[in-house]
Amino acid sequence: MSFTDSLTLIVRSLPTLLQGACITMALIATCLGVGFFLGVPLALVHVYGASWCKWVAAIYDRIFRGFPALVLLFLFYFGLGSIEGVSLSPFLAVVLALGLRSAAYQAQIYRGSLLAVGEGQMAAAQSLGMSKPQAIWSVLLPQALHFSLPGLANEYSIVLKDTALAFAVGVIELLSRGKFIVARTYATMTIYLTVAAIYLILTYLGVLVFWMMERRTSIPGLGDRAKESRR
Amino acid sequence: MSFLAGALPRLFQGMSITLQLSVCSIPIGLAIGIAVALGRSYGGFLLSSLAWGYQALFRGTPLLVQLFIIYYGLPRFGLVLSPFVSAIVAFSLCSGAYHSEYLRGAILSIKSGQLEAARALGMGRLQAILSIILPQMLRKALPACSNEIVYLIKYSSLSYLVTLVDLTGQGRLIAYETFRFFEVFLVVGLLYLGLVTIANRLLRSLENRVHVPGL
């Protein structure tokens, strides 16, 4: 295949691939959302929970961080789907598997930043007459969430790359669409490299958005902590 | 329970593939990581930008896409790799990119005065890097690299998607034969959890072994 042929093919495939990219973005947004709304309470349990609550949270953490993403996905899609009366759409299965998994990882991020904000602030807030939940809600959590943004940017890029697994249960996202086009045109390298380029752009655009959020919410006088990186 | 007794030998067979993949890719990935981290920190403009490009490329795209490019894409250029070899190449290249980022962070945390002091003692540049910087960098990056190694073990499950029958692949086959999807994948997951826990223990004890008091 000549260079111009490849170029024409890329241009003709782009609309399909970009539609797939939209589905990928929808997957990421819902997975991160599930992870956020479950991860924050989990982190609070990790830090402030009663001992039996901590125990339950630790088991959740073990399972969702110890199982490979692909096995979790199969467990939810084929496993739950095989139970009588339960039927999950592929999209929902991916959101559950990757969302619950992200919750375990996000809980670790928030736990770290809650601990970084420190005991002193809790004591100060309580000495001003705030109750413990009140202090957590209006003093510790806002700061902790700001400190979590670098970790969250990492989590975004991880979830983005894990959504590629959705093709294994039949969600027609970016990679599956690439695979369909390859099956028709046999242009493996051209198409997969285009797909890779779209993922690359999505990764760095998202990281940029998180970086801007971090700047917007920065607290004057509070130094930014060193960024940790994790896949 | 009886079906589990029949399934376990096959699952262990799959697990040995998973282990082989991990055992081959971990050292190669680490070696790539060390070379790239050193290249990016101490190389000239060309070498460091090459290293940067490699990191951006392999950390910015899904491992599965890399695996597909290597397994399905390379044969177009006459390079036909078996599923096992493609999986090892993809896993090593991908984890090498992550390792290199952690190792580079470790290099940045070592004061540049150490390199100057080594040079002042008459060491060559390469010698100073290899015998002063390298040992410290490896120790400092070990916790992050341990994480990456554990990730690699879990992500080796993707090899099933290029037709390799590893632990996940065996699980899938057994599940289709017995229609016990939930139980089979739960057992598969627990086996991975066991592998990961053992790997964590080993790496933690390695960290303690090489720990330098006061560093």
Coordinates of C-alpha atoms in Angstrom, one line a residue:
Chain A
M1 CA 0.0 0.0 0.0
S2 CA 1.4 3.4 -1.0
F3 CA 1.6 6.4 1.3
T4 CA -1.3 8.2 -0.4
D5 CA -3.4 5.1 -0.2
S6 CA -2.7 5.0 3.6
L7 CA -3.6 8.6 3.9
T8 CA -6.9 8.2 2.1
L9 CA -7.7 5.3 4.2
I10 CA -7.0 7.2 7.4
V11 CA -9.1 10.1 6.3
R12 CA -12.0 7.8 5.4
S13 CA -11.7 5.9 8.7
L14 CA -11.5 8.9 10.9
P15 CA -15.2 9.6 11.3
T16 CA -15.8 6.0 12.4
L17 CA -12.8 6.0 14.7
L18 CA -13.7 9.4 16.2
Q19 CA -17.2 8.1 17.0
G20 CA -15.5 5.2 18.8
A21 CA -13.4 7.8 20.6
C22 CA -16.6 9.4 21.8
I23 CA -17.7 6.1 23.3
T24 CA -14.3 5.7 24.9
M25 CA -14.7 9.1 26.5
A26 CA -18.2 8.2 27.7
L27 CA -16.7 5.1 29.3
I28 CA -13.9 7.0 31.0
A29 CA -16.3 9.7 32.3
T30 CA -18.7 7.1 33.8
C31 CA -15.9 4.9 35.2
L32 CA -14.2 7.9 36.8
G33 CA -17.5 9.1 38.1
V34 CA -18.4 5.8 39.7
G35 CA -14.8 5.7 41.1
F36 CA -15.1 9.2 42.5
F37 CA -18.5 8.8 44.3
L38 CA -17.4 5.4 45.7
G39 CA -13.8 6.2 46.2
V40 CA -14.3 9.3 48.5
P41 CA -16.5 7.4 51.0
L42 CA -14.1 4.5 50.9
A43 CA -11.1 6.8 51.6
L44 CA -13.0 8.2 54.6
V45 CA -13.6 4.7 55.9
H46 CA -9.9 3.9 55.4
V47 CA -9.0 6.9 57.5
Y48 CA -11.8 7.5 60.0
G49 CA -13.9 4.3 59.9
A50 CA -14.6 1.9 62.8
S51 CA -12.3 -1.1 62.8
W52 CA -14.8 -3.5 61.2
C53 CA -15.5 -0.9 58.5
K54 CA -11.8 -0.7 57.8
W55 CA -11.7 -4.4 57.6
V56 CA -14.5 -4.5 54.9
A57 CA -12.8 -1.7 53.0
A58 CA -9.5 -3.6 53.1
I59 CA -11.1 -6.7 51.6
Y60 CA -12.7 -4.6 48.8
D61 CA -9.3 -3.0 48.2
R62 CA -7.5 -6.4 48.0
I63 CA -10.0 -7.8 45.5
F64 CA -10.3 -4.8 43.2
R65 CA -6.6 -4.0 43.2
G66 CA -5.4 -7.6 43.1
F67 CA -7.5 -8.9 40.2
P68 CA -6.4 -8.1 36.7
A69 CA -8.8 -5.7 34.9
L70 CA -9.6 -8.2 32.2
V71 CA -10.6 -10.9 34.8
L72 CA -12.8 -8.4 36.6
L73 CA -14.4 -7.5 33.3
F74 CA -15.1 -11.2 32.6
L75 CA -16.3 -11.7 36.1
F76 CA -18.9 -9.0 35.7
Y77 CA -19.9 -9.5 32.1
F78 CA -20.0 -13.3 31.9
G79 CA -20.1 -14.1 35.6
L80 CA -22.9 -11.8 36.7
G81 CA -24.6 -12.2 33.3
S82 CA -24.9 -16.0 33.8
I83 CA -26.9 -15.6 37.0
E84 CA -30.6 -16.1 36.4
G85 CA -32.5 -12.9 35.9
V86 CA -29.4 -10.6 35.7
S87 CA -28.6 -9.2 32.3
L88 CA -25.8 -6.6 31.9
S89 CA -25.2 -4.7 28.7
P90 CA -21.5 -4.8 27.7
F91 CA -21.3 -1.0 28.5
L92 CA -22.7 -1.5 31.9
A93 CA -20.4 -4.4 32.7
V94 CA -17.4 -2.3 31.7
V95 CA -18.6 0.6 33.8
L96 CA -19.1 -1.6 36.8
A97 CA -15.8 -3.5 36.5
L98 CA -13.6 -0.6 35.7
G99 CA -15.5 1.9 37.9
L100 CA -15.4 -0.3 41.0
R101 CA -11.8 -1.0 40.3
S102 CA -11.1 2.7 39.9
A103 CA -12.9 3.3 43.2
A104 CA -10.3 1.1 45.0
Y105 CA -7.4 3.0 43.4
Q106 CA -9.0 6.5 43.9
A107 CA -9.7 5.6 47.5
Q108 CA -5.9 5.2 47.9
I109 CA -5.3 8.6 46.3
Y110 CA -7.8 10.4 48.6
R111 CA -6.5 8.5 51.6
G112 CA -3.0 9.7 51.0
S113 CA -4.1 13.3 50.6
L114 CA -6.4 13.2 53.6
L115 CA -3.5 12.0 55.7
A116 CA -1.3 14.7 54.1
V117 CA -3.7 17.5 55.1
G118 CA -3.0 16.4 58.7
E119 CA -4.4 15.8 62.1
G120 CA -3.7 19.4 63.2
Q121 CA -6.4 20.8 61.0
M122 CA -8.9 18.4 62.3
A123 CA -8.1 19.3 65.9
A124 CA -8.2 23.0 65.0
A125 CA -11.6 22.7 63.3
Q126 CA -13.0 20.7 66.3
S127 CA -11.7 23.3 68.7
L128 CA -13.7 25.9 66.8
G129 CA -16.8 23.9 67.6
M130 CA -17.2 21.9 64.5
S131 CA -18.4 18.3 64.7
K132 CA -16.1 15.7 63.1
P133 CA -18.3 15.1 60.0
Q134 CA -18.5 18.9 59.6
A135 CA -14.8 19.3 59.8
I136 CA -14.2 16.6 57.3
W137 CA -16.8 18.0 54.9
S138 CA -15.8 21.7 55.0
V139 CA -12.1 21.7 56.1
L140 CA -10.3 18.5 55.2
L141 CA -12.0 17.2 52.1
P142 CA -11.7 20.4 49.9
Q143 CA -8.0 20.5 50.6
A144 CA -7.6 16.8 50.2
L145 CA -9.4 16.8 46.8
H146 CA -7.1 19.6 45.6
F147 CA -4.0 17.5 46.6
S148 CA -5.5 14.5 44.8
L149 CA -5.6 16.1 41.4
P150 CA -2.1 15.0 40.2
G151 CA -3.0 11.4 41.3
L152 CA -6.4 11.7 39.6
A153 CA -4.7 12.8 36.4
N154 CA -2.7 9.6 36.5
E155 CA -5.9 7.6 37.3
Y156 CA -7.5 9.2 34.2
S157 CA -4.7 8.0 31.9
I158 CA -4.9 4.5 33.5
V159 CA -8.6 4.2 33.1
L160 CA -8.4 5.6 29.5
K161 CA -6.0 2.8 28.6
D162 CA -8.0 0.2 30.4
T163 CA -11.1 1.0 28.5
A164 CA -9.4 -0.5 25.5
L165 CA -10.3 -3.9 27.2
A166 CA -14.0 -3.1 26.6
F167 CA -13.5 -4.5 23.1
A168 CA -13.1 -8.0 24.7
V169 CA -16.8 -7.9 25.8
G170 CA -18.1 -6.3 22.6
V171 CA -18.4 -2.6 23.3
I172 CA -17.9 -0.8 20.0
E173 CA -15.4 1.7 21.2
L174 CA -12.2 3.1 19.6
L175 CA -10.2 -0.1 19.5
S176 CA -13.1 -2.3 18.3
R177 CA -13.8 0.0 15.5
G178 CA -10.2 -0.1 14.5
K179 CA -10.4 -3.9 14.5
F180 CA -13.5 -3.8 12.3
I181 CA -11.7 -1.6 9.7
V182 CA -8.7 -3.8 9.8
A183 CA -10.8 -6.9 9.2
R184 CA -12.1 -5.2 6.0
T185 CA -9.0 -3.5 4.7
Y186 CA -6.1 -5.6 6.1
A187 CA -4.3 -2.3 6.7
T188 CA -3.2 -3.4 10.2
M189 CA -0.3 -1.0 10.8
T190 CA -2.0 2.1 9.3
I191 CA -5.2 1.7 11.3
Y192 CA -3.7 0.6 14.6
L193 CA -1.1 3.4 14.5
T194 CA -4.0 5.9 13.9
V195 CA -5.9 4.4 16.8
A196 CA -2.7 4.7 19.0
A197 CA -2.3 8.3 17.9
I198 CA -5.9 9.1 19.0
Y199 CA -5.3 7.4 22.4
L200 CA -2.1 9.4 22.7
I201 CA -4.0 12.7 22.0
L202 CA -6.8 11.8 24.4
T203 CA -4.3 10.9 27.2
Y204 CA -2.3 14.1 27.0
L205 CA -5.4 16.4 26.5
G206 CA -7.0 14.9 29.6
V207 CA -3.8 15.3 31.6
L208 CA -3.7 18.9 30.5
V209 CA -7.3 19.5 31.7
F210 CA -6.4 18.0 35.1
W211 CA -3.3 20.2 35.2
M212 CA -5.5 23.3 34.5
M213 CA -8.0 22.2 37.2
E214 CA -5.0 22.0 39.6
R215 CA -3.9 25.5 38.8
R216 CA -7.5 26.8 39.1
T217 CA -8.0 25.3 42.6
S218 CA -4.5 26.0 43.9
I219 CA -4.4 27.3 47.4
P220 CA -2.1 30.4 47.8
G221 CA 0.7 29.7 50.3
L222 CA 0.3 25.9 50.1
G223 CA 3.1 24.3 48.2
D224 CA 2.2 21.7 45.6
R225 CA 3.2 18.2 46.6
A226 CA 5.6 16.2 44.4
K227 CA 3.7 14.4 41.8
E228 CA 3.6 10.7 42.1
S229 CA 3.1 8.7 39.0
R230 CA 1.3 5.5 38.6
R231 CA -0.2 3.7 35.6
Chain B
M1 CA -16.5 -28.3 44.1
S2 CA -15.8 -31.4 42.1
F3 CA -15.6 -29.4 38.9
L4 CA -13.0 -27.2 40.6
A5 CA -10.8 -30.2 41.2
G6 CA -11.0 -31.0 37.5
A7 CA -10.3 -27.3 36.6
L8 CA -7.4 -26.6 38.9
P9 CA -4.7 -28.6 37.0
R10 CA -5.6 -26.8 33.8
L11 CA -5.6 -23.5 35.6
F12 CA -2.1 -24.2 37.0
Q13 CA -1.0 -25.0 33.4
G14 CA -2.3 -21.6 32.3
M15 CA -0.6 -20.1 35.4
S16 CA 2.8 -21.4 34.3
I17 CA 2.4 -19.5 31.0
T18 CA 1.5 -16.4 33.0
L19 CA 4.6 -17.0 35.1
Q20 CA 6.9 -17.6 32.1
L21 CA 5.6 -14.3 30.5
S22 CA 6.2 -12.4 33.7
V23 CA 9.6 -13.9 34.4
C24 CA 10.8 -13.1 30.9
S25 CA 9.4 -9.6 30.7
I26 CA 10.3 -8.3 34.1
P27 CA 14.1 -8.3 33.7
I28 CA 14.0 -7.1 30.0
G29 CA 11.6 -4.3 31.0
L30 CA 13.9 -3.3 33.9
A31 CA 17.0 -3.3 31.6
I32 CA 15.2 -1.1 29.1
G33 CA 14.0 1.2 31.9
I34 CA 17.6 1.6 33.2
A35 CA 19.0 2.3 29.8
V36 CA 16.3 4.8 28.9
A37 CA 16.4 6.6 32.3
L38 CA 20.2 7.0 32.0
G39 CA 19.9 8.0 28.3
R40 CA 17.3 10.6 29.1
S41 CA 19.2 12.0 32.1
Y42 CA 22.8 11.9 30.8
G43 CA 22.5 11.5 27.1
G44 CA 23.1 14.2 24.6
F45 CA 20.2 16.1 22.9
L46 CA 19.5 13.3 20.4
L47 CA 19.5 10.5 22.9
S48 CA 17.5 12.3 25.5
S49 CA 14.8 13.3 23.0
L50 CA 14.6 9.8 21.7
A51 CA 14.2 8.5 25.2
W52 CA 11.5 11.2 25.9
G53 CA 9.6 10.2 22.7
Y54 CA 9.7 6.5 23.7
Q55 CA 8.3 7.3 27.1
A56 CA 5.5 9.5 25.8
L57 CA 4.5 7.0 23.2
F58 CA 4.5 3.9 25.4
R59 CA 2.9 5.6 28.4
G60 CA 0.3 7.4 26.3
T61 CA -1.2 4.4 24.4
P62 CA -3.0 1.3 25.8
L63 CA -0.9 -1.8 26.2
L64 CA -3.5 -3.7 24.2
V65 CA -3.0 -1.4 21.2
Q66 CA 0.8 -1.9 21.4
L67 CA 0.3 -5.6 21.6
F68 CA -2.0 -5.5 18.5
I69 CA 0.5 -3.4 16.6
I70 CA 3.3 -5.9 17.4
Y71 CA 1.3 -9.1 16.8
Y72 CA -0.9 -8.1 13.9
G73 CA 1.0 -5.1 12.5
L74 CA 4.6 -6.2 12.3
P75 CA 4.0 -9.2 9.9
R76 CA 3.2 -6.6 7.2
F77 CA 6.9 -5.7 7.4
G78 CA 8.0 -9.3 7.3
L79 CA 8.5 -9.6 11.0
V80 CA 6.3 -12.5 12.2
L81 CA 6.5 -13.0 15.9
S82 CA 4.9 -15.9 17.8
P83 CA 2.1 -14.9 20.3
F84 CA 4.5 -15.6 23.2
V85 CA 7.3 -13.5 21.8
S86 CA 5.0 -10.6 20.8
A87 CA 3.6 -10.6 24.3
I88 CA 7.0 -10.5 25.9
V89 CA 8.1 -7.7 23.5
A90 CA 5.0 -5.6 24.2
F91 CA 5.1 -6.2 28.0
S92 CA 8.9 -5.4 28.2
L93 CA 8.6 -2.2 26.1
C94 CA 5.6 -1.0 27.9
S95 CA 6.9 -1.6 31.4
G96 CA 10.3 -0.3 30.4
A97 CA 8.7 3.0 29.7
Y98 CA 7.1 3.1 33.2
H99 CA 10.3 1.9 34.9
S100 CA 12.3 4.5 33.2
E101 CA 10.1 7.3 34.5
Y102 CA 10.4 6.0 38.1
L103 CA 14.2 5.6 37.7
R104 CA 14.5 9.1 36.2
G105 CA 12.7 10.5 39.3
A106 CA 15.2 8.6 41.4
I107 CA 18.1 10.1 39.5
L108 CA 16.7 13.6 40.0
S109 CA 16.5 13.1 43.7
I110 CA 20.3 12.3 43.9
K111 CA 22.2 15.5 44.3
S112 CA 24.4 16.5 41.3
G113 CA 27.2 17.2 43.7
Q114 CA 27.7 13.4 44.1
L115 CA 28.6 13.1 40.4
E116 CA 31.0 16.0 40.7
A117 CA 32.6 14.5 43.8
A118 CA 33.1 11.2 42.0
R119 CA 34.7 13.0 39.1
A120 CA 36.9 15.0 41.5
L121 CA 38.1 11.6 42.9
G122 CA 39.3 10.8 39.4
M123 CA 36.5 8.6 38.2
G124 CA 35.4 8.7 34.5
R125 CA 31.9 9.9 33.8
L126 CA 30.6 6.5 32.9
Q127 CA 32.3 4.9 35.8
A128 CA 30.8 7.5 38.2
I129 CA 27.3 6.9 36.8
L130 CA 27.6 3.2 37.0
S131 CA 29.1 2.9 40.4
I132 CA 27.8 6.0 42.2
I133 CA 24.5 6.9 40.6
L134 CA 23.2 3.5 39.5
P135 CA 23.2 1.7 42.9
Q136 CA 21.4 4.6 44.6
M137 CA 18.9 5.1 41.8
L138 CA 17.9 1.4 41.9
R139 CA 17.4 1.5 45.6
K140 CA 15.4 4.7 45.5
A141 CA 13.2 3.6 42.7
L142 CA 12.6 0.1 44.1
P143 CA 9.2 0.7 45.7
A144 CA 7.8 2.3 42.5
C145 CA 9.3 -0.3 40.3
S146 CA 7.9 -3.1 42.6
N147 CA 4.5 -1.6 41.9
E148 CA 5.2 -1.7 38.2
I149 CA 6.3 -5.3 38.4
V150 CA 3.0 -6.3 40.1
Y151 CA 1.1 -4.4 37.4
L152 CA 2.9 -6.3 34.8
I153 CA 1.9 -9.6 36.3
K154 CA -1.8 -8.5 36.3
Y155 CA -1.6 -7.1 32.7
S156 CA 0.0 -10.3 31.4
S157 CA -3.7 -11.4 31.2
L158 CA -3.9 -9.4 28.0
S159 CA -1.8 -12.1 26.3
Y160 CA -5.0 -14.1 26.1
L161 CA -6.3 -11.5 23.5
V162 CA -3.4 -12.5 21.1
T163 CA -4.4 -16.2 21.3
L164 CA -2.0 -17.2 24.1
V165 CA -3.7 -19.6 26.6
D166 CA -2.5 -18.2 29.9
L167 CA -4.3 -18.3 33.2
T168 CA -7.1 -16.0 32.0
G169 CA -7.3 -17.9 28.7
Q170 CA -7.6 -21.3 30.5
G171 CA -10.3 -19.8 32.7
R172 CA -12.2 -18.6 29.6
L173 CA -12.0 -22.1 28.0
I174 CA -13.1 -23.9 31.2
A175 CA -15.9 -21.4 31.7
Y176 CA -17.2 -22.0 28.2
E177 CA -17.1 -25.8 28.7
T178 CA -18.8 -25.8 32.1
F179 CA -20.9 -22.7 31.9
R180 CA -19.8 -21.8 35.4
F181 CA -18.6 -18.3 34.5
F182 CA -18.8 -16.7 37.9
E183 CA -17.0 -19.5 39.9
V184 CA -14.3 -19.9 37.3
F185 CA -13.4 -16.3 37.0
L186 CA -13.5 -15.9 40.7
V187 CA -11.0 -18.7 41.1
V188 CA -8.9 -17.2 38.3
G189 CA -8.9 -13.8 40.1
L190 CA -8.0 -15.4 43.4
L191 CA -5.1 -17.2 41.8
Y192 CA -3.8 -13.8 40.4
L193 CA -4.3 -12.3 43.8
G194 CA -2.1 -15.1 45.2
L195 CA 0.6 -14.5 42.6
V196 CA 0.5 -10.7 43.3
T197 CA 0.6 -11.2 47.1
I198 CA 3.6 -13.5 46.8
A199 CA 5.4 -11.1 44.4
N200 CA 4.7 -8.2 46.8
R201 CA 6.2 -10.2 49.7
L202 CA 9.3 -11.0 47.8
L203 CA 9.8 -7.4 46.6
R204 CA 9.2 -6.1 50.1
S205 CA 11.9 -8.4 51.5
L206 CA 14.2 -7.4 48.7
E207 CA 13.6 -3.7 49.7
N208 CA 14.6 -4.6 53.2
R209 CA 17.6 -6.5 52.1
V210 CA 19.1 -3.6 50.0
H211 CA 18.0 -0.9 52.4
V212 CA 20.9 1.4 53.4
P213 CA 20.4 2.9 56.8
G214 CA 20.5 6.7 56.7
L215 CA 20.0 6.9 52.9

